[in-house]
Amino acid sequence: MSRTYVITGTASGIGKATAERLRADGHTVIGVDIKDADITVDLSTDDGRTALVREVEQRAGTIDGVIAVAGLVAASPVTVGVNYFGAVATLEGLRPLLASSDAPRAVVVASLAALEEVDDALYERLIADDEPGARAEAERIGTTTNAAGSSDIYSTTKKAIAQWVRTHAADGDWAGAGIALNAVAPGVIETPMTAAALQTAEGRAALDAGAPSPLNGPAAPPAAPAALLAWLTSAENTHVTGQIVFIDGGAESIRRPNLI
Ligand SMILES: NC(=O)c1ccc[n+]([C@@H]2O[C@H](COP(=O)([O-])OP(=O)(O)OC[C@H]3O[C@@H](n4cnc5c(N)ncnc54)[C@H](O)[C@@H]3O)[C@@H](O)[C@H]2O)c1
């Protein structure tokens, strides 16, 4: 049966591939991005987040799925605004519109980078839902990178959004309302975000060191996470919730082999 989805980040990469996949399957997709989208908003701002909800309400009374993909890697406070607060605002702001769906589902894209070192002070401000404080911490962190070469700001936002899913999935607003809520954590995906690094041997080696992928090679096409996002938000997914599903060719299992 045809469903209605809101997907952020549809102008490029994983969000674009997910929108294409769901449209090809006969579903309605309302695409959201800062450019080239059905709803054009800046998710790093309060105004953009408010406009997102208002415009989705105007276009669709009920939605069946929310897929929060928009994000960036820049070592900047804007990354805090989009990857964490923009994603939370997307999920929380659109949750009431999921309520009247027969099979409501939501998912956010985190990252394998969530397993990297994080900045504790920034992490604390994110979990405390303190955006001005988090942005101030991001200014302080600047361009510091972790051992895997990714920005401390990026890895911290991705760990925090994954934790947000763990914290909220089982509560009354989500599981209690019949809404499955999960995160997908990609390793390396071939998108404009990784294109520059994948172009050089040095860049590929650095990505492979941080995210070794023994299953099917170093970088997956965006169609791979798109298929996973589509299933997690399908009516078929009746019982998977609260999970951080790694799609990384095995990197997470290498990184932390012990189940407990
Ligand atoms: N590509 C990878 O290897 C990889 C790995 C792990 C996680 N991710 C995550 O997957 C998601 C998608 O990444 P991608 O690789 O497709 O990147 P991408 O750069 O191709 O796409 C990201 C999209 O987000 C949009 N966006 C950025 N800032 C925005 C804002 N302020 N408001 C609205 N939209 C905004 C961009 O315009 C773009 O269309 C991101 O959250 C990213 O962190 C990607």
Short mmCIF file of C-alpha atoms and ligand atoms in Angstrom, two decimals:
data_model
loop_
_atom_site.label_atom_id
_atom_site.label_comp_id
_atom_site.label_asym_id
_atom_site.label_seq_id
_atom_site.Cartn_x
_atom_site.Cartn_y
_atom_site.Cartn_z
CA MET A 1 0.00 0.00 0.00
CA SER A 2 1.24 3.48 -0.83
CA ARG A 3 2.66 5.41 2.11
CA THR A 4 3.72 9.02 2.64
CA TYR A 5 7.26 9.79 3.79
CA VAL A 6 9.11 12.92 4.80
CA ILE A 7 12.83 12.63 4.08
CA THR A 8 15.42 15.29 4.90
CA GLY A 9 18.64 15.64 2.91
CA THR A 10 17.01 14.65 -0.40
CA ALA A 11 19.14 16.93 -2.59
CA SER A 12 22.12 14.59 -2.44
CA GLY A 13 23.64 11.26 -1.47
CA ILE A 14 21.80 8.92 0.90
CA GLY A 15 18.66 11.06 1.22
CA LYS A 16 18.37 11.39 -2.56
CA ALA A 17 18.82 7.63 -3.06
CA THR A 18 16.21 6.90 -0.39
CA ALA A 19 13.68 9.26 -1.96
CA GLU A 20 14.28 7.68 -5.38
CA ARG A 21 13.88 4.20 -3.96
CA LEU A 22 10.61 4.94 -2.16
CA ARG A 23 9.15 6.84 -5.13
CA ALA A 24 10.07 3.94 -7.43
CA ASP A 25 8.18 1.65 -5.03
CA GLY A 26 5.06 3.81 -5.50
CA HIS A 27 5.20 5.84 -2.30
CA THR A 28 4.76 9.60 -1.89
CA VAL A 29 7.89 11.40 -0.72
CA ILE A 30 8.06 14.96 0.58
CA GLY A 31 11.71 15.86 0.16
CA VAL A 32 13.35 18.41 2.46
CA ASP A 33 16.70 20.11 2.02
CA ILE A 34 18.42 23.47 2.12
CA LYS A 35 18.28 23.41 -1.72
CA ASP A 36 16.55 21.53 -4.56
CA ALA A 37 13.69 20.03 -2.53
CA ASP A 38 9.89 20.06 -2.18
CA ILE A 39 10.38 21.93 1.09
CA THR A 40 13.44 24.15 1.16
CA VAL A 41 14.53 24.97 4.70
CA ASP A 42 17.72 25.41 6.71
CA LEU A 43 17.57 22.81 9.47
CA SER A 44 20.33 24.56 11.41
CA THR A 45 17.84 27.31 12.35
CA ASP A 46 14.71 27.48 14.49
CA ASP A 47 12.88 29.22 11.65
CA GLY A 48 13.77 26.43 9.24
CA ARG A 49 12.66 23.72 11.67
CA THR A 50 9.34 25.50 12.34
CA ALA A 51 8.77 26.00 8.61
CA LEU A 52 9.44 22.30 7.99
CA VAL A 53 6.63 21.22 10.31
CA ARG A 54 4.24 23.91 9.07
CA GLU A 55 4.81 23.02 5.42
CA VAL A 56 4.47 19.27 5.96
CA GLU A 57 1.21 19.92 7.85
CA GLN A 58 -0.06 21.93 4.86
CA ARG A 59 0.88 19.22 2.36
CA ALA A 60 -0.16 16.10 4.28
CA GLY A 61 -2.42 15.67 7.29
CA THR A 62 -0.99 12.25 8.00
CA ILE A 63 2.44 10.85 7.26
CA ASP A 64 3.63 7.27 7.65
CA GLY A 65 7.40 7.66 7.81
CA VAL A 66 10.03 10.20 8.79
CA ILE A 67 13.61 9.65 7.58
CA ALA A 68 16.05 12.25 8.96
CA VAL A 69 19.14 12.07 6.75
CA ALA A 70 20.35 15.69 6.41
CA GLY A 71 23.77 16.20 7.91
CA LEU A 72 27.25 17.53 7.32
CA VAL A 73 30.80 16.84 8.44
CA ALA A 74 32.10 20.41 8.66
CA ALA A 75 34.02 21.25 11.85
CA SER A 76 31.54 24.00 12.63
CA PRO A 77 28.68 24.90 15.01
CA VAL A 78 26.35 24.50 12.01
CA THR A 79 27.05 20.76 12.18
CA VAL A 80 25.70 20.76 15.74
CA GLY A 81 22.61 22.61 14.48
CA VAL A 82 21.85 20.17 11.65
CA ASN A 83 23.15 16.77 12.82
CA TYR A 84 21.66 16.91 16.31
CA PHE A 85 19.16 19.71 16.90
CA GLY A 86 17.86 19.68 13.32
CA ALA A 87 17.41 15.90 13.43
CA VAL A 88 15.67 15.98 16.84
CA ALA A 89 13.39 18.80 15.65
CA THR A 90 12.53 16.79 12.53
CA LEU A 91 11.65 13.69 14.55
CA GLU A 92 9.84 15.43 17.39
CA GLY A 93 8.18 18.06 15.22
CA LEU A 94 6.72 15.52 12.81
CA ARG A 95 5.83 12.89 15.44
CA PRO A 96 2.25 14.20 15.90
CA LEU A 97 1.66 13.77 12.16
CA LEU A 98 2.70 10.11 12.42
CA ALA A 99 0.12 9.43 15.11
CA SER A 100 -2.78 8.66 12.80
CA SER A 101 -0.81 6.34 10.51
CA ASP A 102 -1.61 2.61 10.72
CA ALA A 103 2.11 1.82 10.70
CA PRO A 104 4.15 4.86 11.76
CA ARG A 105 7.95 4.64 11.57
CA ALA A 106 10.90 6.98 12.03
CA VAL A 107 14.64 6.67 11.52
CA VAL A 108 17.63 8.99 11.69
CA VAL A 109 21.03 8.58 10.05
CA ALA A 110 23.83 8.55 12.63
CA SER A 111 27.29 7.23 11.70
CA LEU A 112 29.99 4.70 12.49
CA ALA A 113 31.80 7.83 13.70
CA ALA A 114 29.61 7.61 16.80
CA LEU A 115 32.13 5.02 18.02
CA GLU A 116 35.03 7.48 17.81
CA GLU A 117 36.25 9.64 20.64
CA VAL A 118 33.82 12.38 21.48
CA ASP A 119 34.17 15.72 23.16
CA ASP A 120 32.63 15.22 26.60
CA ALA A 121 31.60 18.84 27.17
CA LEU A 122 29.85 19.06 23.80
CA TYR A 123 28.20 15.68 24.35
CA GLU A 124 26.86 16.86 27.69
CA ARG A 125 25.33 20.03 26.15
CA LEU A 126 23.70 18.00 23.37
CA ILE A 127 22.14 15.50 25.75
CA ALA A 128 20.97 18.44 27.91
CA ASP A 129 19.18 19.88 24.83
CA ASP A 130 21.17 23.12 25.23
CA GLU A 131 21.76 24.42 21.69
CA PRO A 132 23.46 27.73 22.59
CA GLY A 133 25.75 25.85 24.97
CA ALA A 134 26.49 23.17 22.38
CA ARG A 135 27.29 25.77 19.72
CA ALA A 136 29.66 27.50 22.14
CA GLU A 137 31.43 24.19 22.76
CA ALA A 138 31.70 23.63 19.01
CA GLU A 139 33.35 27.06 18.64
CA ARG A 140 35.86 26.02 21.31
CA ILE A 141 36.57 22.64 19.66
CA GLY A 142 37.21 24.19 16.25
CA THR A 143 38.90 21.84 13.80
CA THR A 144 40.18 19.26 16.31
CA THR A 145 40.05 15.77 14.82
CA ASN A 146 40.01 12.34 16.46
CA ALA A 147 42.27 9.34 15.81
CA ALA A 148 40.13 8.26 12.83
CA GLY A 149 40.57 11.68 11.25
CA SER A 150 37.00 12.89 11.59
CA SER A 151 36.00 16.08 13.33
CA ASP A 152 35.32 15.79 17.06
CA ILE A 153 32.20 17.87 16.46
CA TYR A 154 30.90 15.39 13.88
CA SER A 155 31.54 12.25 15.93
CA THR A 156 30.01 13.85 19.03
CA THR A 157 26.81 14.87 17.22
CA LYS A 158 26.48 11.37 15.78
CA LYS A 159 26.96 9.64 19.14
CA ALA A 160 24.44 12.02 20.72
CA ILE A 161 21.74 11.45 18.09
CA ALA A 162 22.23 7.67 18.37
CA GLN A 163 21.88 7.97 22.14
CA TRP A 164 18.74 10.08 21.68
CA VAL A 165 17.17 7.18 19.79
CA ARG A 166 18.16 4.72 22.53
CA THR A 167 16.71 7.02 25.18
CA HIS A 168 13.36 7.68 23.50
CA ALA A 169 12.42 4.65 21.38
CA ALA A 170 10.74 2.66 24.15
CA ASP A 171 8.87 5.50 25.79
CA GLY A 172 5.21 6.39 25.55
CA ASP A 173 5.58 8.97 22.80
CA TRP A 174 7.24 6.50 20.45
CA ALA A 175 6.78 2.76 21.17
CA GLY A 176 3.70 3.64 23.23
CA ALA A 177 2.22 5.34 20.17
CA GLY A 178 3.17 2.42 17.91
CA ILE A 179 6.03 4.31 16.26
CA ALA A 180 9.22 2.37 15.54
CA LEU A 181 12.25 4.64 16.07
CA ASN A 182 15.73 3.57 14.97
CA ALA A 183 19.07 4.91 13.78
CA VAL A 184 21.16 3.72 10.85
CA ALA A 185 24.92 4.11 11.27
CA PRO A 186 26.77 3.95 7.94
CA GLY A 187 30.47 3.32 7.52
CA VAL A 188 31.73 4.77 4.24
CA ILE A 189 29.12 5.48 1.57
CA GLU A 190 29.94 6.88 -1.90
CA THR A 191 28.30 10.30 -1.80
CA PRO A 192 29.45 13.90 -2.30
CA MET A 193 30.35 13.85 1.42
CA THR A 194 33.10 11.27 0.85
CA ALA A 195 33.90 11.93 -2.82
CA ALA A 196 37.05 13.98 -2.26
CA ALA A 197 38.58 11.45 0.17
CA LEU A 198 37.68 8.50 -2.09
CA GLN A 199 39.48 10.15 -5.03
CA THR A 200 43.00 9.76 -3.63
CA ALA A 201 44.87 6.67 -2.43
CA GLU A 202 45.77 8.50 0.76
CA GLY A 203 42.14 9.44 1.40
CA ARG A 204 40.92 5.90 0.73
CA ALA A 205 43.56 4.48 3.08
CA ALA A 206 42.49 6.89 5.82
CA LEU A 207 38.82 5.97 5.39
CA ASP A 208 39.71 2.27 5.36
CA ALA A 209 41.76 2.62 8.55
CA GLY A 210 38.81 4.21 10.35
CA ALA A 211 36.17 1.98 8.79
CA PRO A 212 37.61 -1.33 7.53
CA SER A 213 35.00 -3.08 5.38
CA PRO A 214 35.80 -6.76 4.76
CA LEU A 215 32.33 -7.35 3.29
CA ASN A 216 32.16 -6.15 -0.31
CA GLY A 217 34.87 -3.53 -0.20
CA PRO A 218 35.61 -0.12 1.19
CA ALA A 219 32.62 2.02 0.17
CA ALA A 220 28.97 1.17 -0.37
CA PRO A 221 26.70 2.87 -2.90
CA PRO A 222 23.96 5.05 -1.38
CA ALA A 223 21.38 2.50 -2.57
CA ALA A 224 22.57 0.21 0.26
CA PRO A 225 21.56 2.45 3.19
CA ALA A 226 18.50 3.54 1.17
CA ALA A 227 17.22 -0.04 1.15
CA LEU A 228 17.79 -0.37 4.88
CA LEU A 229 16.09 2.96 5.63
CA ALA A 230 13.16 1.93 3.42
CA TRP A 231 12.70 -1.34 5.28
CA LEU A 232 13.04 0.13 8.77
CA THR A 233 10.29 2.63 7.91
CA SER A 234 8.06 0.12 6.11
CA ALA A 235 4.89 -1.40 7.54
CA GLU A 236 6.78 -4.71 7.61
CA ASN A 237 8.95 -3.47 10.44
CA THR A 238 6.65 -4.26 13.32
CA HIS A 239 9.23 -4.95 16.07
CA VAL A 240 12.65 -3.45 15.35
CA THR A 241 12.98 -0.33 17.47
CA GLY A 242 15.60 1.43 19.56
CA GLN A 243 18.39 -0.02 17.41
CA ILE A 244 21.52 1.53 15.98
CA VAL A 245 21.86 -0.52 12.80
CA PHE A 246 25.40 -0.37 11.45
CA ILE A 247 25.78 -0.63 7.67
CA ASP A 248 29.53 -0.69 7.42
CA GLY A 249 30.80 -3.91 5.80
CA GLY A 250 31.81 -5.24 9.22
CA ALA A 251 33.69 -2.26 10.69
CA GLU A 252 31.68 -2.09 13.90
CA SER A 253 32.09 -5.82 14.58
CA ILE A 254 35.87 -5.44 14.12
CA ARG A 255 35.92 -2.37 16.26
CA ARG A 256 34.07 -3.94 19.21
CA PRO A 257 33.98 -7.72 18.73
CA ASN A 258 32.59 -8.62 22.13
CA LEU A 259 28.83 -8.63 22.35
CA ILE A 260 28.90 -7.52 25.95
N1 LIG B 1 28.60 9.33 3.18
C1 LIG B 1 29.04 8.66 4.23
O1 LIG B 1 30.05 7.93 4.15
C2 LIG B 1 28.33 8.75 5.54
C3 LIG B 1 28.78 7.95 6.59
C4 LIG B 1 28.14 8.00 7.80
C5 LIG B 1 27.06 8.86 7.99
N2 LIG B 1 26.65 9.64 6.96
C6 LIG B 1 25.52 10.53 7.22
O2 LIG B 1 24.53 10.34 6.23
C7 LIG B 1 23.81 11.54 6.06
C8 LIG B 1 23.76 11.89 4.58
O3 LIG B 1 25.08 12.07 4.13
P1 LIG B 1 25.49 11.99 2.60
O4 LIG B 1 26.72 11.22 2.54
O5 LIG B 1 24.32 11.62 1.79
O6 LIG B 1 25.90 13.53 2.39
P2 LIG B 1 25.50 14.57 1.28
O7 LIG B 1 26.38 15.74 1.55
O8 LIG B 1 25.51 13.95 -0.05
O9 LIG B 1 23.98 14.92 1.66
C9 LIG B 1 23.64 15.63 2.82
C10 LIG B 1 22.41 16.46 2.52
O10 LIG B 1 22.07 17.21 3.71
C11 LIG B 1 21.69 18.51 3.29
N3 LIG B 1 21.87 19.52 4.33
C12 LIG B 1 23.06 19.96 4.84
N4 LIG B 1 22.86 20.99 5.66
C13 LIG B 1 21.52 21.22 5.67
C14 LIG B 1 20.71 22.18 6.34
N5 LIG B 1 21.25 23.14 7.09
N6 LIG B 1 19.37 22.12 6.15
C15 LIG B 1 18.82 21.18 5.34
N7 LIG B 1 19.56 20.25 4.68
C16 LIG B 1 20.89 20.29 4.84
C17 LIG B 1 22.62 18.80 2.11
O11 LIG B 1 22.16 19.89 1.34
C18 LIG B 1 22.64 17.48 1.39
O12 LIG B 1 21.64 17.39 0.40
C19 LIG B 1 24.49 12.60 6.92
O13 LIG B 1 23.77 12.75 8.12
C20 LIG B 1 25.85 11.99 7.16
O14 LIG B 1 26.45 12.46 8.35
C21 LIG B 1 27.25 9.62 5.73
#
